[in-house]
C-alpha positions as a Markdown table, in Angstrom:
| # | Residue | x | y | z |
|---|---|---|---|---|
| 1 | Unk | 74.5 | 63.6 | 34.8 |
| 2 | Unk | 72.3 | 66.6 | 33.7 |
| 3 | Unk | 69.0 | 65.2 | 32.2 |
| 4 | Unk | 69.5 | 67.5 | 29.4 |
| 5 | Unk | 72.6 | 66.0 | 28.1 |
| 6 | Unk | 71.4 | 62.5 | 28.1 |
| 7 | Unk | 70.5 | 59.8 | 25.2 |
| 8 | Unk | 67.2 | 59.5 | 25.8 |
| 9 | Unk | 66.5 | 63.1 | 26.0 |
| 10 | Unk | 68.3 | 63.8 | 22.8 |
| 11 | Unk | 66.0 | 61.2 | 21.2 |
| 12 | Unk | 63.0 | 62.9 | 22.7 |
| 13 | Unk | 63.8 | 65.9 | 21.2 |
| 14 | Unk | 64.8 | 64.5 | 18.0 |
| 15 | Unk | 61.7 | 62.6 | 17.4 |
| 16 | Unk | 59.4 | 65.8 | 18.2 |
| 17 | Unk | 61.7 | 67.6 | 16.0 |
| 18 | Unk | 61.2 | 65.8 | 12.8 |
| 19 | Unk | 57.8 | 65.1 | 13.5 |
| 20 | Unk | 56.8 | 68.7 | 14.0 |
| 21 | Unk | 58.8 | 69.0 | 10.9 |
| 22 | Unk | 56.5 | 66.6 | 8.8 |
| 23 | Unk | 53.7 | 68.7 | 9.6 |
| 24 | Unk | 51.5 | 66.3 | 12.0 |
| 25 | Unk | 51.9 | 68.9 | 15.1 |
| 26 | Unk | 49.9 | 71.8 | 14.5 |
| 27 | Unk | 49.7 | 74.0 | 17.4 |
| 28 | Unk | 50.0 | 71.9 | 20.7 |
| 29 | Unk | 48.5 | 68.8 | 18.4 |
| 30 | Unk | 49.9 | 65.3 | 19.8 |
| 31 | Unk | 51.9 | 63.8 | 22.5 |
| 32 | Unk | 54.7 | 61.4 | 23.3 |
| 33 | Unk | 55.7 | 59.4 | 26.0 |
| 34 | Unk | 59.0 | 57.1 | 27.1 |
| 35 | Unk | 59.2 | 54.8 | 29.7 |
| 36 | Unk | 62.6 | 55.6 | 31.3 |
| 37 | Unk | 64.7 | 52.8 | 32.2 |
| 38 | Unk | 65.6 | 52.3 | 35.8 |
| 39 | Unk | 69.4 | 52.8 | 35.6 |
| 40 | Unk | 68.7 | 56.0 | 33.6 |
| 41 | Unk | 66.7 | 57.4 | 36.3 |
| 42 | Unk | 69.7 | 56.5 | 38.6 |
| 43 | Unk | 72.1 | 58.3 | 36.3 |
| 44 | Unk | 70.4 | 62.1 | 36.5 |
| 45 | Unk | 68.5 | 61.5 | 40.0 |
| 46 | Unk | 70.7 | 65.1 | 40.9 |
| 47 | Unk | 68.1 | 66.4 | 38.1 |
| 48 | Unk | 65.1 | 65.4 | 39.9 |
| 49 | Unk | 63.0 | 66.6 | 42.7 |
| 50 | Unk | 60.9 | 65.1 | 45.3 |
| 51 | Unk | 57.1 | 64.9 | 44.3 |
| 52 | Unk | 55.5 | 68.0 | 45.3 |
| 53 | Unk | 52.0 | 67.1 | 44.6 |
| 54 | Unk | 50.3 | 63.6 | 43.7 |
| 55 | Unk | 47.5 | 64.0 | 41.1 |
| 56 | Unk | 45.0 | 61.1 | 39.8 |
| 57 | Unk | 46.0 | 59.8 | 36.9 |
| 58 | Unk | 42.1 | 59.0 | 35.1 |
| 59 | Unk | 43.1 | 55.3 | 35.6 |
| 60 | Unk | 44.5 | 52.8 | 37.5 |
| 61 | Unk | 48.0 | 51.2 | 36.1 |
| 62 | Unk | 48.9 | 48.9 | 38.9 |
| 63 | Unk | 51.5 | 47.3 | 36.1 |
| 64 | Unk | 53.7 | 50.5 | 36.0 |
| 65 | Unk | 53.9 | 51.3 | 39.9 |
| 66 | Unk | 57.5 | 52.8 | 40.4 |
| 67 | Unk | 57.9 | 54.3 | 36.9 |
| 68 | Unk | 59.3 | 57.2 | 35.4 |
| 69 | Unk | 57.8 | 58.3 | 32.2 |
| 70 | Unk | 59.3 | 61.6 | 29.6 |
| 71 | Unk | 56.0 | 63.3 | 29.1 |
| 72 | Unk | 55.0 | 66.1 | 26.5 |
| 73 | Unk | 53.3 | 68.8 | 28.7 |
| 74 | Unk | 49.7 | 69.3 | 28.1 |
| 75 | Unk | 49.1 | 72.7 | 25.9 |
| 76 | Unk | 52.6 | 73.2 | 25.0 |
| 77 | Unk | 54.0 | 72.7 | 21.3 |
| 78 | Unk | 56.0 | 70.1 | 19.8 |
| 79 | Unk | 58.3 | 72.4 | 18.3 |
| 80 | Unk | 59.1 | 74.0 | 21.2 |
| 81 | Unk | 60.7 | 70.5 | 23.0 |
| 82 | Unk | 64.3 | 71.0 | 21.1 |
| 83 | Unk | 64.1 | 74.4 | 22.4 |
| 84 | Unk | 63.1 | 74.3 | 25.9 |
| 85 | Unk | 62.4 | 71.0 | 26.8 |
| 86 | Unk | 62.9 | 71.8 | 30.4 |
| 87 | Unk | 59.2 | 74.4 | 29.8 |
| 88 | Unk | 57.5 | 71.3 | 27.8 |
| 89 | Unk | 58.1 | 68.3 | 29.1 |
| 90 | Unk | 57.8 | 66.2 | 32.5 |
| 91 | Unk | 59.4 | 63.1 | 34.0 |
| 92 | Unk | 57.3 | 61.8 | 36.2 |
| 93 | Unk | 56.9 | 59.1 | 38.7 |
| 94 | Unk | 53.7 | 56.5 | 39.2 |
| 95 | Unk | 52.7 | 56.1 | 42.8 |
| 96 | Unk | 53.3 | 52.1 | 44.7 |
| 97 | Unk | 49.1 | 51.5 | 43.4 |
| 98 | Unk | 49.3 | 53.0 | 39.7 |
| 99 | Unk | 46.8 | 55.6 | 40.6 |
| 100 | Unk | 48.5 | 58.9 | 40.7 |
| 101 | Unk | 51.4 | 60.6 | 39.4 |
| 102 | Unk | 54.2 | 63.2 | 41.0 |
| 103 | Unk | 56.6 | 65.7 | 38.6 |
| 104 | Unk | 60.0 | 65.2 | 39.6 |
| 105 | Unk | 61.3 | 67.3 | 36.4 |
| 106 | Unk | 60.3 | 70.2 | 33.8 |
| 107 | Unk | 57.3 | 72.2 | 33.3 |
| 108 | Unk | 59.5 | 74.9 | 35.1 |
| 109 | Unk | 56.8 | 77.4 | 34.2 |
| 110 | Unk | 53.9 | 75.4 | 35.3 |
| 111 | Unk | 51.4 | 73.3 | 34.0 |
| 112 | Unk | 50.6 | 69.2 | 33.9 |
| 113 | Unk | 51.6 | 66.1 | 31.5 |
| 114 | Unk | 49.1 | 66.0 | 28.3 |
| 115 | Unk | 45.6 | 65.1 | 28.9 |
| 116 | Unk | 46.2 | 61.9 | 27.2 |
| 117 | Unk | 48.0 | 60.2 | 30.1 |
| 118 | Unk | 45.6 | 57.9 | 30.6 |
| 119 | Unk | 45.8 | 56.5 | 27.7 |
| 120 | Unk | 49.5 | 57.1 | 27.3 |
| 121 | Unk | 49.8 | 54.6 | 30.9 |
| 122 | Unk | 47.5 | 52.3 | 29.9 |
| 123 | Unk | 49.0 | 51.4 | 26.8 |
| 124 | Unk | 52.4 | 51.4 | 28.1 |
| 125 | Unk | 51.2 | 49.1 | 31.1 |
| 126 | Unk | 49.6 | 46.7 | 28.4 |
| 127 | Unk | 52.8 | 46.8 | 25.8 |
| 128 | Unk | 55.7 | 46.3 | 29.1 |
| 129 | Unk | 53.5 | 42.8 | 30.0 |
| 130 | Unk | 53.4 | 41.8 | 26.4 |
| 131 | Unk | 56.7 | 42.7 | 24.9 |
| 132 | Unk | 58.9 | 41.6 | 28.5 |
| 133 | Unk | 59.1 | 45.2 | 29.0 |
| 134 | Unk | 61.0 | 45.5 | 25.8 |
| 135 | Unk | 58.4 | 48.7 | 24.5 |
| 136 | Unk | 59.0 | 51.9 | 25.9 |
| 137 | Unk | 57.3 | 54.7 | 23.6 |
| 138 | Unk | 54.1 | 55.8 | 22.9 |
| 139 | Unk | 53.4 | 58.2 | 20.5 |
| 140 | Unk | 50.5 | 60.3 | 19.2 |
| 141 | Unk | 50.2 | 62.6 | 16.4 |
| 142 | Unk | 48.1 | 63.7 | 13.9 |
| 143 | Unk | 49.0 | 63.0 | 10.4 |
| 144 | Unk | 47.0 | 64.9 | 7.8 |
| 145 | Unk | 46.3 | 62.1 | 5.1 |
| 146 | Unk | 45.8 | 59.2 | 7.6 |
| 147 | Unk | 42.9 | 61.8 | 9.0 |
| 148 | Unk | 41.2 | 62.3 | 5.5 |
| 149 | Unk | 41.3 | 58.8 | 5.0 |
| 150 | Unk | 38.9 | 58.2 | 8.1 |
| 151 | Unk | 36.5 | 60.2 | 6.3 |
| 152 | Unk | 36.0 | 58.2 | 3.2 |
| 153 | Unk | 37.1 | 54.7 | 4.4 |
| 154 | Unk | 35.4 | 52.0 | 6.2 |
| 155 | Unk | 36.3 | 52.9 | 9.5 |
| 156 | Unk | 36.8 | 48.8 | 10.6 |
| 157 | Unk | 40.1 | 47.5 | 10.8 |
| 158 | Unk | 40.4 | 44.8 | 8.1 |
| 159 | Unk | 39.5 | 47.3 | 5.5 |
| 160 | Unk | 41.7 | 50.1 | 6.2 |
| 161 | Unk | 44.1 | 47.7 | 6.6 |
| 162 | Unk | 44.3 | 46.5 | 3.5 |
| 163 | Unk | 43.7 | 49.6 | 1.8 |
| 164 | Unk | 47.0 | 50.7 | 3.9 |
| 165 | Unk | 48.9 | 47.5 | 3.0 |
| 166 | Unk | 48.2 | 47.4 | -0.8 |
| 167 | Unk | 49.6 | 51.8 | -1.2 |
| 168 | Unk | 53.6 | 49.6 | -1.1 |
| 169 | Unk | 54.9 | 47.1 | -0.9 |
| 170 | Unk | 57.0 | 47.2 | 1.9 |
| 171 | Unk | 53.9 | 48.5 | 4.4 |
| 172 | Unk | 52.6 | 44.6 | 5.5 |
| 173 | Unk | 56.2 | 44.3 | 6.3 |
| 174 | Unk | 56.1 | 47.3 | 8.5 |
| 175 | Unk | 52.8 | 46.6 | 10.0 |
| 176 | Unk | 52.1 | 42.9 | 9.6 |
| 177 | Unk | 49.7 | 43.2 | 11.9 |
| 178 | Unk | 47.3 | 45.7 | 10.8 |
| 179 | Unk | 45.9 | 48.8 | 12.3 |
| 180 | Unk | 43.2 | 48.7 | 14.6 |
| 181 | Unk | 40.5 | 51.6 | 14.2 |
| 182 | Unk | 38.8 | 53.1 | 17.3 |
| 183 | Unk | 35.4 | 55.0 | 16.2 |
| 184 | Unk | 35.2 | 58.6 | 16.8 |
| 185 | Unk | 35.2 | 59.9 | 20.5 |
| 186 | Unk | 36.3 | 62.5 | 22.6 |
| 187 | Unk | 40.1 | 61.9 | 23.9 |
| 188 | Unk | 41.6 | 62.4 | 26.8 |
| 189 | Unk | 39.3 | 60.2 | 29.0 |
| 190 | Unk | 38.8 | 56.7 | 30.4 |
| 191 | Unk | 36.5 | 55.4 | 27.6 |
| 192 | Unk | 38.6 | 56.1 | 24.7 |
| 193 | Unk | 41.5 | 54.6 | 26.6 |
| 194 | Unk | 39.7 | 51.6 | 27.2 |
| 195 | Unk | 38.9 | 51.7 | 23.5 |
| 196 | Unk | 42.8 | 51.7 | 22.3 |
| 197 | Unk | 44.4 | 49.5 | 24.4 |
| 198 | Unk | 41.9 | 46.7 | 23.6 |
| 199 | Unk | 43.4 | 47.3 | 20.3 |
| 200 | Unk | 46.7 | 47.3 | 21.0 |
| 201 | Unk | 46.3 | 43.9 | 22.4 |
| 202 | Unk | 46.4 | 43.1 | 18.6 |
| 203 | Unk | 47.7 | 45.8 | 17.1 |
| 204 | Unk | 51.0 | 48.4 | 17.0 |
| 205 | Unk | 49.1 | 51.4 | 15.5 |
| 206 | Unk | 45.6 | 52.4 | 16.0 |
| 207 | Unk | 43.6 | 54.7 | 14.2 |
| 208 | Unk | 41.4 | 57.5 | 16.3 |
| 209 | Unk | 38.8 | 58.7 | 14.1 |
| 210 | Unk | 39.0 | 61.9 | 12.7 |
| 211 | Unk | 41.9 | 62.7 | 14.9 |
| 212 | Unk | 45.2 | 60.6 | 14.7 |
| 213 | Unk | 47.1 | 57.6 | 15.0 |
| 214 | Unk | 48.8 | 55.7 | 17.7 |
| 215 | Unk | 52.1 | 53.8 | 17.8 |
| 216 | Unk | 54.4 | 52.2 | 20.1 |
| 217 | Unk | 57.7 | 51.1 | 19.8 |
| 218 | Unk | 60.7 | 49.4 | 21.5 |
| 219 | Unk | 62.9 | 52.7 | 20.8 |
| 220 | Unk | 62.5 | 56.5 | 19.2 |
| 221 | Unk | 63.3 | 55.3 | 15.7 |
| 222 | Unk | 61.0 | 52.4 | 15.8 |
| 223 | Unk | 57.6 | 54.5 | 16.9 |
| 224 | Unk | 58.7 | 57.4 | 14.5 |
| 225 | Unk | 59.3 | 55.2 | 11.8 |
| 226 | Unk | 56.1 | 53.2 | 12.1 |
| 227 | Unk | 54.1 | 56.1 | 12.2 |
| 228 | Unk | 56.3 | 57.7 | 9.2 |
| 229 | Unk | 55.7 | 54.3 | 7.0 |
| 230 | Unk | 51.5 | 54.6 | 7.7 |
| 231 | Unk | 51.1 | 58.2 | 7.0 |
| 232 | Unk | 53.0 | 57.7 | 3.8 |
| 233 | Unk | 50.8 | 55.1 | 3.0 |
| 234 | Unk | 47.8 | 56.8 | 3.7 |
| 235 | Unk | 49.3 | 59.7 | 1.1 |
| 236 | Unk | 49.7 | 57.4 | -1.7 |
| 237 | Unk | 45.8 | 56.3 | -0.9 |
| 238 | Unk | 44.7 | 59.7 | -0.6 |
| 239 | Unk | 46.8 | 60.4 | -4.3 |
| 240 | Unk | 45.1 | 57.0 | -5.5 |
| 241 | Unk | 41.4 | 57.7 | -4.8 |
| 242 | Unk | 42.2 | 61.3 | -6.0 |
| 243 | Unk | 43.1 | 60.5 | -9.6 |
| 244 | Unk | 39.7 | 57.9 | -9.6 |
| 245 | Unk | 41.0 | 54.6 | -7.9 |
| 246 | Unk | 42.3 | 51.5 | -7.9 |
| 247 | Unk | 42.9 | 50.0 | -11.5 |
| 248 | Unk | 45.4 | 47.3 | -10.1 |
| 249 | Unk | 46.7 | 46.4 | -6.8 |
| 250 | Unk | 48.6 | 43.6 | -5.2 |
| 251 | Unk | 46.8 | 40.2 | -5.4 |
| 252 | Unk | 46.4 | 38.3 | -2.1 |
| 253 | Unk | 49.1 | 35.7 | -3.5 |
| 254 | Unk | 51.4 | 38.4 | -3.4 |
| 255 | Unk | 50.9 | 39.3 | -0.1 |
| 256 | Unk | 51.3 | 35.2 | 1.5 |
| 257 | Unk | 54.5 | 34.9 | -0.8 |
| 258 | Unk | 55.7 | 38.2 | 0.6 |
| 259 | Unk | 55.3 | 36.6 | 4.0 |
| 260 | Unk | 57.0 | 34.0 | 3.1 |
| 261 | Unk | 59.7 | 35.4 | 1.8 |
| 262 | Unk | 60.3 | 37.7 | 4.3 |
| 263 | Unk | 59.4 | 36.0 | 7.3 |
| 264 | Unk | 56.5 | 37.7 | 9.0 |
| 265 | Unk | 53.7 | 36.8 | 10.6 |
| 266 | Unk | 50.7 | 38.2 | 8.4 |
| 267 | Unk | 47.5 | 39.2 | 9.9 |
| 268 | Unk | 46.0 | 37.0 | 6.9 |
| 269 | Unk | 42.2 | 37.5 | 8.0 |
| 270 | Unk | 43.0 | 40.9 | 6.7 |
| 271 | Unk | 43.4 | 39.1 | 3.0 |
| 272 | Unk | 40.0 | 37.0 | 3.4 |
| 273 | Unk | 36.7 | 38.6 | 1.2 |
């Protein structure tokens, strides 16, 4: 089968589609990443190439030896996927240690997987061990409101958590966990990797400082959707502090009998004083 006509590439395309769309890819702003299932590989492997070059990866990902990952290229545009995926995007393989990578497909014109990877891998090597390799995307954007927010909130977890939680109703049902916040650094290396997957040990979304937000998710719909549901939330806070505050909000008994009745696991540290 011709990579280009498959599911998975469809939903690639999609979710950088309507992404772009919302407005949280300006230029070549954000990333995303898919962890392609074995049998897919198998069903475009007259696609594919052999490696033609091994390159480091920044980190060592021992966990995903053997992969193949959908990559957004590094410097190329979100908007551009739909059009020419085959110009801005990579599959690529991890070498048998988790140290390097090879391109087997796209980037026709040239050029290497974002700069992210490293943190792209190592959250994806953290999420397959903890969801029985039931997560496959990791996704990075940057969404305008969530970015204001990290310059006028408490940048620690519990507190923009429950700022994030108490903008609907619906959001602790979303992201019962909470977000995790990683303080400002420069991306694209080891240390801010480091910095977000210790996070993600907890948490499904993490906030990067006056940059973005990161998500996973089992499937496309999942990771847009979660990151869809946050940056809404982080609008309605922006509106809310914008017109003067909080006057009311939802009382910590509302959030344990929406647990309850809805059957999540609450982070409820996030509800202590």
């Amino acid at each position: 089968m011709d990579i280009l006509q498959t599911k998975f590439m469809e939903g690639f395309k999609r979710l950088t589609a309507d992404a772009f769309a919302k407005g949280w890819h300006e230029r070549n702003g954000g990333n995303l990443s898919y962890r392609v299932p074995e049998e897919e590989v198998e069903s475009v492997k007259d696609s594919l190439h052999e490696v033609r070059e091994w390159l480091p990866i920044g980190n060592t990902v021992p966990g995903l030896a053997g992969e193949y990952f959908l990559v957004t290229g590094s410097g190329k545009y979100m908007r551009n996927v739909a059009l020419a995926p085959e110009e801005n995007v990579a599959l690529i393989k991890i070498d048998d240690k988790g140290e390097n990578y090879g391109i087997v497909w796209g980037l026709v014109n040239g050029g290497r997987p974002t700069s992210e990877l490293p943190t792209h891998l190592a959250a994806h090597e953290l999420k397959k061990k903890m969801t029985n390799g039931k997560n496959r995307i990791i996704y990075h954007a940057h969404p305008t409101n969530l970015i204001a927010l990290t310059f006028v909130l408490p940048l620690e977890d519990k507190a923009f958590t429950r700022e994030l939680w108490e903008m609907a109703t619906e959001d602790p049902v979303i992201f019962p966990e909470g977000v995790g916040v990683v303080p400002w650094m420069v991306p694209g290396g080891k240390e801010i990797a480091d910095a977000s997957v210790k996070l993600m040990e907890k948490y499904r979304v993490v906030v990067w400082t006056h940059h973005g937000l990161f998500v996973c998710g089992d499937d496309f719909d999942e990771a847009f959707g979660l990151m869809d549901t946050v940056e809404k939330a982080a609008e309605i806070c922006v509106k809310v502090l914008s017109m003067g505050g909080k006057k009311q909000t939802i009382p910590k008994e509302g959030f344990l009998q929406l647990a309850k009745d809805f059957h999540i696991n609450l982070n409820t540290s996030v509800l202590e004083s």
